[in-house]
Coordinates of C-alpha atoms and ligand atoms in Angstrom, one line a residue:
X655 CA -39.5 18.2 -111.3
X656 CA -39.8 17.6 -115.2
X657 CA -38.4 14.3 -116.0
X658 CA -38.0 12.8 -112.6
X659 CA -39.3 9.4 -111.6
X660 CA -39.8 7.9 -107.9
X661 CA -37.7 5.5 -106.3
X662 CA -38.7 3.6 -103.0
X663 CA -36.0 1.3 -101.3
X664 CA -36.9 -0.9 -98.5
X665 CA -33.9 -2.4 -96.7
X666 CA -33.5 -5.5 -94.3
X667 CA -30.3 -6.8 -92.8
X668 CA -26.6 -5.8 -92.0
X669 CA -25.0 -2.3 -92.6
X670 CA -23.4 -3.7 -95.7
X671 CA -26.9 -3.8 -97.0
X672 CA -27.7 -0.3 -95.6
X673 CA -24.5 1.0 -97.5
X674 CA -25.3 -0.8 -100.6
X675 CA -29.1 1.0 -100.5
X676 CA -27.3 4.1 -100.3
X677 CA -25.3 3.5 -103.2
X678 CA -28.3 2.2 -105.4
X679 CA -30.4 5.3 -104.4
X680 CA -27.1 7.8 -105.5
X681 CA -27.2 5.9 -108.7
X682 CA -30.6 5.9 -109.4
X683 CA -30.6 9.6 -108.5
X684 CA -27.8 10.3 -111.2
X685 CA -30.3 8.5 -113.5
X686 CA -32.9 11.0 -112.5
X687 CA -34.8 9.0 -109.9
X688 CA -35.9 10.7 -106.5
X689 CA -36.4 8.8 -103.5
X690 CA -39.9 8.8 -102.1
X691 CA -41.2 7.5 -98.8
X692 CA -44.1 5.7 -100.0
X693 CA -44.1 2.3 -102.2
X694 CA -47.4 3.4 -103.7
X695 CA -45.8 6.5 -105.3
X696 CA -42.8 4.7 -106.6
X697 CA -41.9 4.1 -110.4
X698 CA -39.2 1.7 -109.1
X699 CA -39.3 -0.2 -106.0
X700 CA -36.2 -1.9 -104.9
X701 CA -36.3 -4.4 -102.1
X702 CA -32.8 -4.8 -100.5
X703 CA -33.1 -8.4 -98.8
X704 CA -31.2 -10.3 -96.3
X705 CA -31.1 -13.9 -95.8
X706 CA -29.1 -14.5 -92.7
X707 CA -31.9 -16.2 -90.6
X708 CA -35.2 -17.8 -92.1
X709 CA -37.0 -15.1 -90.6
X710 CA -35.4 -12.2 -92.5
X711 CA -35.9 -14.0 -95.8
X712 CA -39.5 -14.6 -94.9
X713 CA -40.0 -10.8 -94.4
X714 CA -38.6 -10.1 -97.8
X715 CA -40.7 -12.8 -99.5
X716 CA -44.0 -11.5 -98.0
X717 CA -43.4 -8.0 -98.6
X718 CA -42.4 -8.8 -102.3
X719 CA -45.6 -10.8 -102.5
X720 CA -47.4 -7.7 -101.3
X721 CA -46.4 -5.7 -104.2
X722 CA -48.2 -7.7 -106.8
X723 CA -51.3 -5.8 -106.4
X724 CA -49.3 -2.5 -107.0
X725 CA -48.0 -4.0 -110.3
X726 CA -51.3 -5.2 -111.5
X727 CA -52.6 -1.5 -111.2
X728 CA -49.5 0.0 -112.7
X729 CA -47.7 -2.4 -115.1
X730 CA -45.2 0.2 -115.8
X731 CA -43.9 0.0 -112.3
X732 CA -40.4 -1.6 -112.2
X733 CA -39.8 -4.1 -109.1
X734 CA -36.3 -5.2 -108.3
X735 CA -35.1 -7.5 -105.5
X736 CA -31.6 -7.0 -104.4
X737 CA -29.5 -8.4 -101.6
X738 CA -28.7 -11.7 -100.3
X739 CA -32.1 -13.4 -100.9
X740 CA -31.8 -11.9 -104.7
X741 CA -28.5 -14.0 -105.0
X742 CA -29.5 -17.1 -103.0
X743 CA -32.5 -17.5 -105.3
X744 CA -31.6 -16.0 -108.5
X745 CA -33.7 -16.7 -111.7
X746 CA -36.2 -18.9 -109.4
X747 CA -37.6 -15.7 -107.9
X748 CA -38.7 -14.5 -111.5
X749 CA -40.4 -17.8 -111.9
X750 CA -41.9 -17.8 -108.5
X751 CA -43.3 -14.3 -108.6
X752 CA -44.2 -12.9 -112.2
X753 CA -44.6 -9.4 -111.0
X754 CA -41.0 -9.1 -110.5
X755 CA -38.7 -7.5 -113.2
X756 CA -35.3 -7.5 -111.9
X757 CA -33.1 -9.8 -109.5
X758 CA -29.8 -8.1 -108.6
X759 CA -27.0 -9.7 -106.6
X760 CA -24.5 -7.9 -104.2
X761 CA -22.0 -7.5 -106.8
X762 CA -23.9 -6.1 -109.4
X763 CA -25.7 -3.3 -107.8
X764 CA -23.4 -1.0 -109.5
X765 CA -25.7 -1.7 -113.0
X766 CA -28.9 -1.2 -111.3
X767 CA -29.7 2.1 -113.2
X768 CA -28.9 0.3 -116.4
X769 CA -30.6 -2.8 -115.6
X770 CA -33.9 -0.7 -114.5
X771 CA -33.7 1.0 -117.7
X772 CA -33.6 -1.9 -119.6
X773 CA -36.9 -3.4 -117.7
X774 CA -38.8 -0.2 -118.3
X775 CA -37.9 0.1 -121.8
X776 CA -37.9 -3.4 -123.2
X777 CA -39.8 -4.9 -120.5
X778 CA -37.2 -7.5 -120.2
X779 CA -36.9 -9.8 -117.1
X780 CA -33.4 -10.3 -115.7
X781 CA -31.4 -12.0 -113.0
X782 CA -28.1 -10.4 -112.7
X783 CA -26.6 -12.4 -110.2
X784 CA -23.0 -13.8 -111.4
X785 CA -20.5 -13.8 -108.7
X786 CA -17.1 -13.1 -110.4
X787 CA -13.9 -14.1 -108.2
X788 CA -12.0 -11.0 -110.2
X789 CA -14.8 -8.7 -109.3
X790 CA -13.1 -5.2 -108.2
X791 CA -15.5 -3.1 -106.2
X792 CA -15.5 0.3 -108.4
X793 CA -14.4 3.5 -107.2
X794 CA -17.3 5.7 -105.7
X795 CA -17.5 8.9 -104.2
X796 CA -20.7 9.4 -102.0
X797 CA -23.0 12.4 -102.6
X798 CA -23.1 14.2 -99.5
X799 CA -26.7 16.0 -100.0
X800 CA -28.8 12.7 -100.2
X801 CA -30.0 11.9 -96.8
X802 CA -28.3 10.1 -94.0
X803 CA -26.8 11.8 -91.0
X804 CA -24.1 14.6 -91.8
X805 CA -21.2 13.4 -89.5
X806 CA -21.0 9.6 -89.8
X807 CA -20.9 7.3 -92.7
X808 CA -20.3 3.7 -93.6
X809 CA -17.4 3.0 -96.2
X810 CA -17.4 -0.6 -97.2
X811 CA -13.8 -1.9 -97.6
X812 CA -14.4 -5.6 -98.6
X813 CA -17.1 -8.0 -99.7
X814 CA -17.8 -11.5 -99.2
X815 CA -16.4 -14.3 -97.0
X816 CA -14.1 -17.3 -97.1
X817 CA -14.8 -18.9 -93.9
X818 CA -17.8 -21.3 -94.4
X819 CA -19.2 -21.5 -91.0
X820 CA -21.3 -24.2 -91.4
X821 CA -24.5 -22.3 -90.4
X822 CA -23.9 -19.3 -92.6
X823 CA -25.4 -18.5 -95.8
X824 CA -23.2 -15.4 -96.5
X825 CA -20.4 -17.3 -98.2
X826 CA -23.1 -18.5 -100.9
X827 CA -24.5 -15.2 -101.3
X828 CA -21.7 -12.5 -101.2
X829 CA -18.8 -14.9 -102.8
X830 CA -15.4 -14.9 -101.9
X831 CA -13.5 -12.1 -99.8
X832 CA -12.9 -9.1 -102.3
X833 CA -10.7 -6.3 -100.8
X834 CA -11.4 -2.7 -102.3
X835 CA -8.3 -0.9 -103.4
X836 CA -6.8 1.2 -100.6
X837 CA -6.7 4.1 -102.7
X838 CA -10.3 4.0 -103.2
X839 CA -11.1 3.4 -99.8
X840 CA -8.6 6.5 -98.5
X841 CA -10.2 8.9 -101.7
X842 CA -13.8 8.0 -100.2
X843 CA -12.5 8.8 -96.4
X844 CA -10.9 12.0 -97.4
X845 CA -14.0 12.9 -99.6
X846 CA -16.2 12.4 -96.8
X847 CA -14.0 14.4 -94.2
X848 CA -13.9 17.3 -96.5
X849 CA -17.6 17.2 -96.4
X850 CA -17.7 17.6 -92.7
X851 CA -18.2 13.7 -91.8
X852 CA -16.2 12.8 -88.5
X853 CA -17.0 9.3 -88.0
X854 CA -16.1 6.5 -90.1
X855 CA -17.3 2.9 -89.8
X856 CA -15.5 0.6 -91.9
X857 CA -17.4 -2.3 -93.1
X858 CA -17.0 -6.0 -94.5
X859 CA -18.3 -9.5 -93.4
X860 CA -14.6 -10.0 -91.8
X861 CA -12.6 -6.9 -91.9
X862 CA -9.9 -8.5 -90.0
X863 CA -8.8 -10.5 -93.1
X864 CA -8.7 -7.2 -95.4
X865 CA -6.0 -7.2 -98.0
X866 CA -5.3 -11.0 -98.0
X867 CA -6.6 -11.6 -101.2
X868 CA -4.6 -8.5 -102.8
X869 CA -1.5 -9.7 -101.2
X870 CA -2.2 -13.1 -102.5
X871 CA -2.5 -11.7 -106.1
X872 CA 0.9 -9.7 -105.7
X873 CA -0.9 -6.4 -105.1
X874 CA 0.1 -4.1 -102.1
X875 CA 0.9 -5.6 -98.7
X876 CA -1.7 -3.4 -96.9
X877 CA -3.5 -5.5 -94.2
X878 CA -6.2 -4.3 -91.9
X879 CA -4.1 -2.7 -89.2
X880 CA -1.9 -0.9 -91.9
X881 CA -5.5 0.4 -93.4
X882 CA -6.8 1.5 -89.8
X883 CA -3.8 3.7 -89.6
X884 CA -4.0 5.1 -92.9
X885 CA -7.5 6.0 -92.3
X886 CA -6.4 7.5 -88.8
X887 CA -3.9 9.7 -90.8
X888 CA -7.0 11.4 -92.6
X889 CA -7.4 14.9 -91.3
X890 CA -10.9 15.7 -90.0
X891 CA -11.6 12.0 -88.9
X892 CA -12.3 12.0 -85.2
X893 CA -13.6 8.5 -84.5
X894 CA -13.2 5.1 -86.5
X895 CA -15.3 2.0 -86.1
X896 CA -15.2 -1.1 -88.0
X897 CA -17.5 -4.3 -88.3
X898 CA -17.5 -7.1 -88.3
X899 CA -14.6 -9.3 -87.3
X900 CA -13.9 -13.3 -87.1
X901 CA -12.1 -13.9 -83.7
X902 CA -9.4 -16.5 -85.6
X903 CA -8.2 -13.2 -87.6
X904 CA -7.9 -10.9 -84.6
X905 CA -4.0 -10.4 -84.9
X906 CA -1.8 -8.9 -82.0
X907 CA -1.1 -6.2 -84.5
X908 CA -4.8 -5.2 -84.6
X909 CA -4.8 -5.4 -80.7
X910 CA -1.8 -3.0 -80.6
X911 CA -3.9 -0.7 -82.9
X912 CA -6.2 -0.2 -80.0
X913 CA -3.5 1.2 -77.6
X914 CA -1.7 3.0 -80.2
X915 CA -4.7 5.1 -82.4
X916 CA -6.5 7.2 -80.3
X917 CA -9.2 7.8 -82.9
X918 CA -10.0 3.8 -83.0
X919 CA -13.1 3.9 -80.7
X920 CA -12.8 1.4 -77.7
X921 CA -15.5 -1.0 -78.8
X922 CA -14.9 -4.5 -80.6
X923 CA -17.8 -6.5 -81.7
X924 CA -16.4 -10.1 -81.6
X925 CA -19.1 -12.6 -82.3
X926 CA -18.4 -15.9 -80.0
X927 CA -21.3 -17.7 -81.4
X928 CA -20.9 -20.6 -78.7
X929 CA -19.1 -21.1 -75.5
X930 CA -18.7 -24.9 -76.2
X931 CA -15.6 -26.1 -77.9
X932 CA -17.5 -29.1 -79.4
X933 CA -20.0 -26.9 -81.0
X934 CA -17.3 -24.3 -81.9
X935 CA -15.8 -27.3 -83.9
X936 CA -19.0 -28.3 -85.5
X937 CA -19.6 -24.5 -86.4
X938 CA -16.2 -24.5 -88.3
X939 CA -15.0 -21.5 -86.3
X940 CA -11.3 -22.3 -86.0
X941 CA -11.0 -21.3 -82.5
X942 CA -11.7 -22.6 -78.9
X943 CA -13.2 -20.9 -76.1
X944 CA -9.6 -20.6 -74.6
X945 CA -8.5 -18.9 -77.7
X946 CA -11.2 -16.6 -77.9
X947 CA -11.0 -15.6 -74.1
X948 CA -7.2 -14.8 -74.7
X949 CA -8.0 -12.3 -77.2
X950 CA -10.7 -10.7 -75.5
X951 CA -8.1 -10.5 -72.5
X952 CA -5.5 -9.0 -74.7
X953 CA -7.8 -6.4 -76.2
X954 CA -8.7 -5.3 -72.6
X955 CA -4.9 -5.2 -71.7
X956 CA -4.5 -2.8 -74.8
X957 CA -7.5 -0.6 -74.0
X958 CA -8.9 -1.2 -70.5
X959 CA -12.1 0.8 -71.3
X960 CA -13.0 -1.2 -74.7
X961 CA -16.5 -2.2 -74.8
X962 CA -16.8 -5.8 -76.1
X963 CA -20.3 -7.0 -77.6
X964 CA -20.8 -10.3 -79.5
X965 CA -23.2 -12.6 -81.7
X966 CA -24.5 -15.8 -80.1
X967 CA -26.4 -18.6 -81.9
X968 CA -28.4 -20.9 -79.5
X969 CA -29.6 -24.5 -80.3
X970 CA -27.0 -25.2 -83.2
X971 CA -27.7 -28.9 -84.1
X972 CA -26.4 -31.2 -81.5
X973 CA -26.3 -28.2 -78.9
X974 CA -27.0 -30.1 -75.6
X975 CA -27.8 -28.7 -72.3
X976 CA -24.0 -28.9 -71.0
X977 CA -22.9 -27.3 -74.4
X978 CA -25.5 -24.2 -73.6
X979 CA -24.1 -24.0 -70.0
X980 CA -20.8 -23.4 -71.3
X981 CA -22.1 -20.6 -73.4
X982 CA -23.9 -19.0 -70.3
X983 CA -20.5 -19.6 -68.4
X984 CA -18.8 -17.6 -71.4
X985 CA -21.1 -14.5 -71.0
X986 CA -20.8 -14.6 -67.3
X987 CA -17.1 -14.6 -67.6
X988 CA -16.7 -12.0 -70.5
X989 CA -19.5 -9.8 -69.3
X990 CA -20.5 -8.6 -72.8
X991 CA -21.5 -4.8 -73.0
X992 CA -24.3 -6.1 -75.0
X993 CA -24.9 -9.3 -77.1
X994 CA -27.1 -10.1 -80.4
X995 CA -28.6 -13.5 -79.8
X996 CA -30.4 -15.8 -82.0
X997 CA -32.2 -19.2 -82.3
X998 CA -30.5 -21.2 -84.9
X999 CA -32.3 -21.6 -88.2
X1000 CA -31.5 -23.9 -91.2
X1001 CA -30.2 -21.9 -94.2
X1002 CA -30.2 -23.3 -97.6
X1003 CA -26.5 -24.2 -99.2
X1004 CA -25.3 -24.0 -95.4
X1005 CA -24.1 -27.5 -94.6
X1006 CA -25.5 -27.5 -91.1
X1007 CA -28.9 -27.7 -92.5
X1008 CA -28.2 -31.4 -93.0
X1009 CA -26.7 -31.9 -89.6
X1010 CA -28.4 -34.3 -87.3
X1011 CA -29.6 -34.0 -83.8
X1012 CA -31.8 -30.8 -84.5
X1013 CA -32.9 -28.9 -81.5
X1014 CA -36.6 -28.5 -80.8
X1015 CA -37.9 -25.2 -81.3
X1016 CA -39.2 -24.9 -77.7
X1017 CA -35.8 -25.9 -76.4
X1018 CA -34.1 -23.2 -78.5
X1019 CA -36.7 -20.6 -77.2
X1020 CA -36.2 -21.5 -73.7
X1021 CA -32.5 -21.2 -73.9
X1022 CA -32.7 -17.9 -75.8
X1023 CA -34.9 -16.4 -73.2
X1024 CA -32.3 -17.7 -70.5
X1025 CA -29.5 -16.3 -72.1
X1026 CA -31.1 -13.0 -73.0
X1027 CA -32.3 -12.5 -69.4
X1028 CA -28.7 -12.9 -67.9
X1029 CA -27.2 -10.8 -70.7
X1030 CA -29.7 -8.0 -69.8
X1031 CA -28.5 -7.9 -66.3
X1032 CA -25.0 -7.9 -67.1
X1033 CA -25.6 -5.1 -69.6
X1034 CA -27.6 -3.1 -66.9
X1035 CA -24.8 -3.5 -64.4
X1036 CA -22.3 -2.4 -66.8
X1037 CA -24.5 0.8 -67.5
X1038 CA -25.0 1.4 -64.0
X1039 CA -21.5 1.5 -63.1
X1040 CA -20.9 4.1 -65.8
X1041 CA -22.9 6.7 -63.5
X1042 CA -20.6 9.6 -62.3
X1043 CA -18.1 8.9 -65.2
X1044 CA -17.5 11.7 -67.9
X1045 CA -17.7 10.4 -71.2
X1046 CA -16.7 12.1 -74.6
X1047 CA -20.1 12.2 -76.5
X1048 CA -20.4 13.0 -80.2
X1049 CA -23.6 14.9 -80.9
X1050 CA -26.1 13.2 -83.3
X1051 CA -28.8 15.9 -82.9
X1052 CA -32.0 16.8 -81.1
X1053 CA -33.4 13.9 -79.2
X1054 CA -36.8 12.6 -80.0
X1055 CA -38.5 14.3 -77.1
X1056 CA -37.2 17.6 -78.6
X1057 CA -37.1 20.6 -76.2
X1058 CA -33.6 21.5 -74.9
X1059 CA -32.5 17.6 -75.0
X1060 CA -29.9 16.4 -77.3
X1061 CA -28.6 13.1 -78.1
X1062 CA -25.2 11.8 -78.9
X1063 CA -23.0 8.6 -78.9
X1064 CA -20.1 7.7 -76.5
X1065 CA -16.9 6.3 -78.0
X1066 CA -18.3 2.7 -77.3
X1067 CA -21.3 3.7 -79.2
X1068 CA -23.9 3.9 -76.2
X1069 CA -26.8 6.7 -76.8
X1070 CA -26.4 9.3 -74.5
X1071 CA -29.1 11.8 -73.8
X1072 CA -28.6 15.3 -72.3
X1073 CA -29.7 18.8 -72.0
X1074 CA -28.2 21.9 -73.5
X1075 CA -29.6 25.6 -74.3
X1076 CA -27.1 26.1 -77.0
X1077 CA -27.5 25.1 -80.6
X1078 CA -24.8 22.2 -81.1
X1079 CA -23.9 20.6 -84.5
X1080 CA -23.8 16.9 -85.4
X1081 CA -20.2 15.5 -85.0
X1082 CA -19.1 17.9 -82.4
X1083 CA -17.4 16.2 -79.4
X1084 CA -18.5 17.3 -75.7
X1085 CA -18.1 15.8 -72.2
X1086 CA -21.1 14.5 -70.6
X1087 CA -21.0 13.3 -67.2
X1088 CA -23.5 10.3 -66.7
X1089 CA -26.5 10.9 -64.2
X1090 CA -28.5 7.8 -64.8
X1091 CA -28.5 4.3 -66.5
X1092 CA -31.7 3.6 -68.7
X1093 CA -32.7 0.5 -70.3
X1094 CA -31.1 1.4 -73.7
X1095 CA -29.5 4.6 -73.3
X1096 CA -27.4 6.9 -70.4
X1097 CA -28.6 10.5 -69.4
X1098 CA -26.2 12.9 -68.6
X1099 CA -25.3 16.6 -68.1
X1100 CA -22.7 18.4 -69.8
X1101 CA -19.6 18.4 -67.7
Ligands
5AD572 N1 -29.1 -19.1 -87.6 C1 -29.1 -18.4 -86.5 N2 -28.3 -17.3 -86.6 C2 -27.4 -17.0 -87.6 N3 -26.5 -16.1 -87.9 C3 -25.6 -16.5 -88.8 N4 -26.4 -17.5 -89.5 C4 -27.3 -18.0 -88.6 C5 -28.2 -19.1 -88.6 N5 -28.4 -19.9 -89.9 C6 -26.1 -15.1 -86.8 C7 -24.6 -15.3 -86.3 C8 -24.1 -13.9 -86.9 C9 -25.2 -13.2 -87.1 C10 -24.9 -11.9 -88.0 O1 -26.2 -13.9 -87.3 O2 -24.7 -14.9 -84.7 O3 -22.8 -13.5 -86.3
SF4_573 FE1 -27.8 -10.6 -93.9 FE2 -25.6 -11.5 -94.2 FE3 -26.6 -10.6 -96.3 FE4 -25.9 -8.7 -94.5 S1 -24.5 -10.0 -95.7 S2 -27.9 -9.1 -95.8 S3 -26.5 -10.1 -92.8 S4 -27.4 -12.4 -95.2

């Protein structure tokens, strides 16, 4: 096509970043950039970075470093860094890597096309990383013909985090909590539903505190449970998920939603981080193990089939073998459906970086291995217990092995593969009887 340019986006990190990349691709598309699968073909490269752990940030730096040769061959190539590393490092990235044109923080992605055009035309190098407390997430309607699954989408409902867990860089990279206007969220969900989307995942760093900032500034009283009820009322949406949650903000009203809103999927990702009260206090988490377990019990009373998943950090500064044993006890007690677990890593600006009693790397590795081995067993036992049950599965598409095999997701987000000779459509709901529990998926037959 005449007048088009090529855009290559590489995305690291969380679902917030994935959604931000979709938004950037759409905005650039409106400015005649078409997405390409190869960085070598691009006129503009955007690396949307993550800084949550040292390793994630390292990956971004090494990818960016590798683009120097491309820029030397093609000086008119525009290279932009977005996401949390961009926010964290700002201007200093431009100094460190002279082949970069643009550093753009999460609040500024809506200005990407304008900033890229400026970089192209005037060869100006810019760091757009201001974080404004009065920032309002603009209304935005997703385009439906640009990539992505046709039946499920992410909808960002808030940005930022107010919690300052001592290990975490996010409050420093994403700023304070800013909730999106409920009317903009509902307009986006209705628009998606009208275009055939059946499943919505509401996104934010701490969705359970949605609306609190708006209430404090005299706007509407809509909180997260009320938002869930409003989203559930949108015709055409059959499944609602959300991520991520802080246990301290999990209210009885949110628990009630799991009993009362049938469209709300029976899955709760509830990061525990540690099973030791001493470590939880040092992490500034504002709950004890007992508080956490009481919330898990309440969720299970409201929705007995609910899957609970979590995040765990091992080797936080000062974590003793006894503290770690309490984390192991917690996973044995809760019996998580699955868990993401990480070795603690120092992050710039996060205060735990200055905490004494750092745990040696080999101790962290050994604890992580023990935890993951036990969690794998628990996950396998829970999967095996599903054999013989009939699950409602939302069709995703043909499975990778093609043939007559299809793939879908259960309400608690497990991958379920099954055979079917008919043509199926993504988003369709079907009952599947589980015949076999594989390592990362289930196999079944249409019931
Ligand atoms: N080191 C290790 N893991 C971390 N996480 C957040 N910060 C760190 C860090 N400094 C983990 C937490 C969080 C998940 C997204 O990443 O478990 O819930
Ligand atoms: Fe990574 Fe957190 Fe930033 Fe997401 S918000 S990209 S997980 S640092």
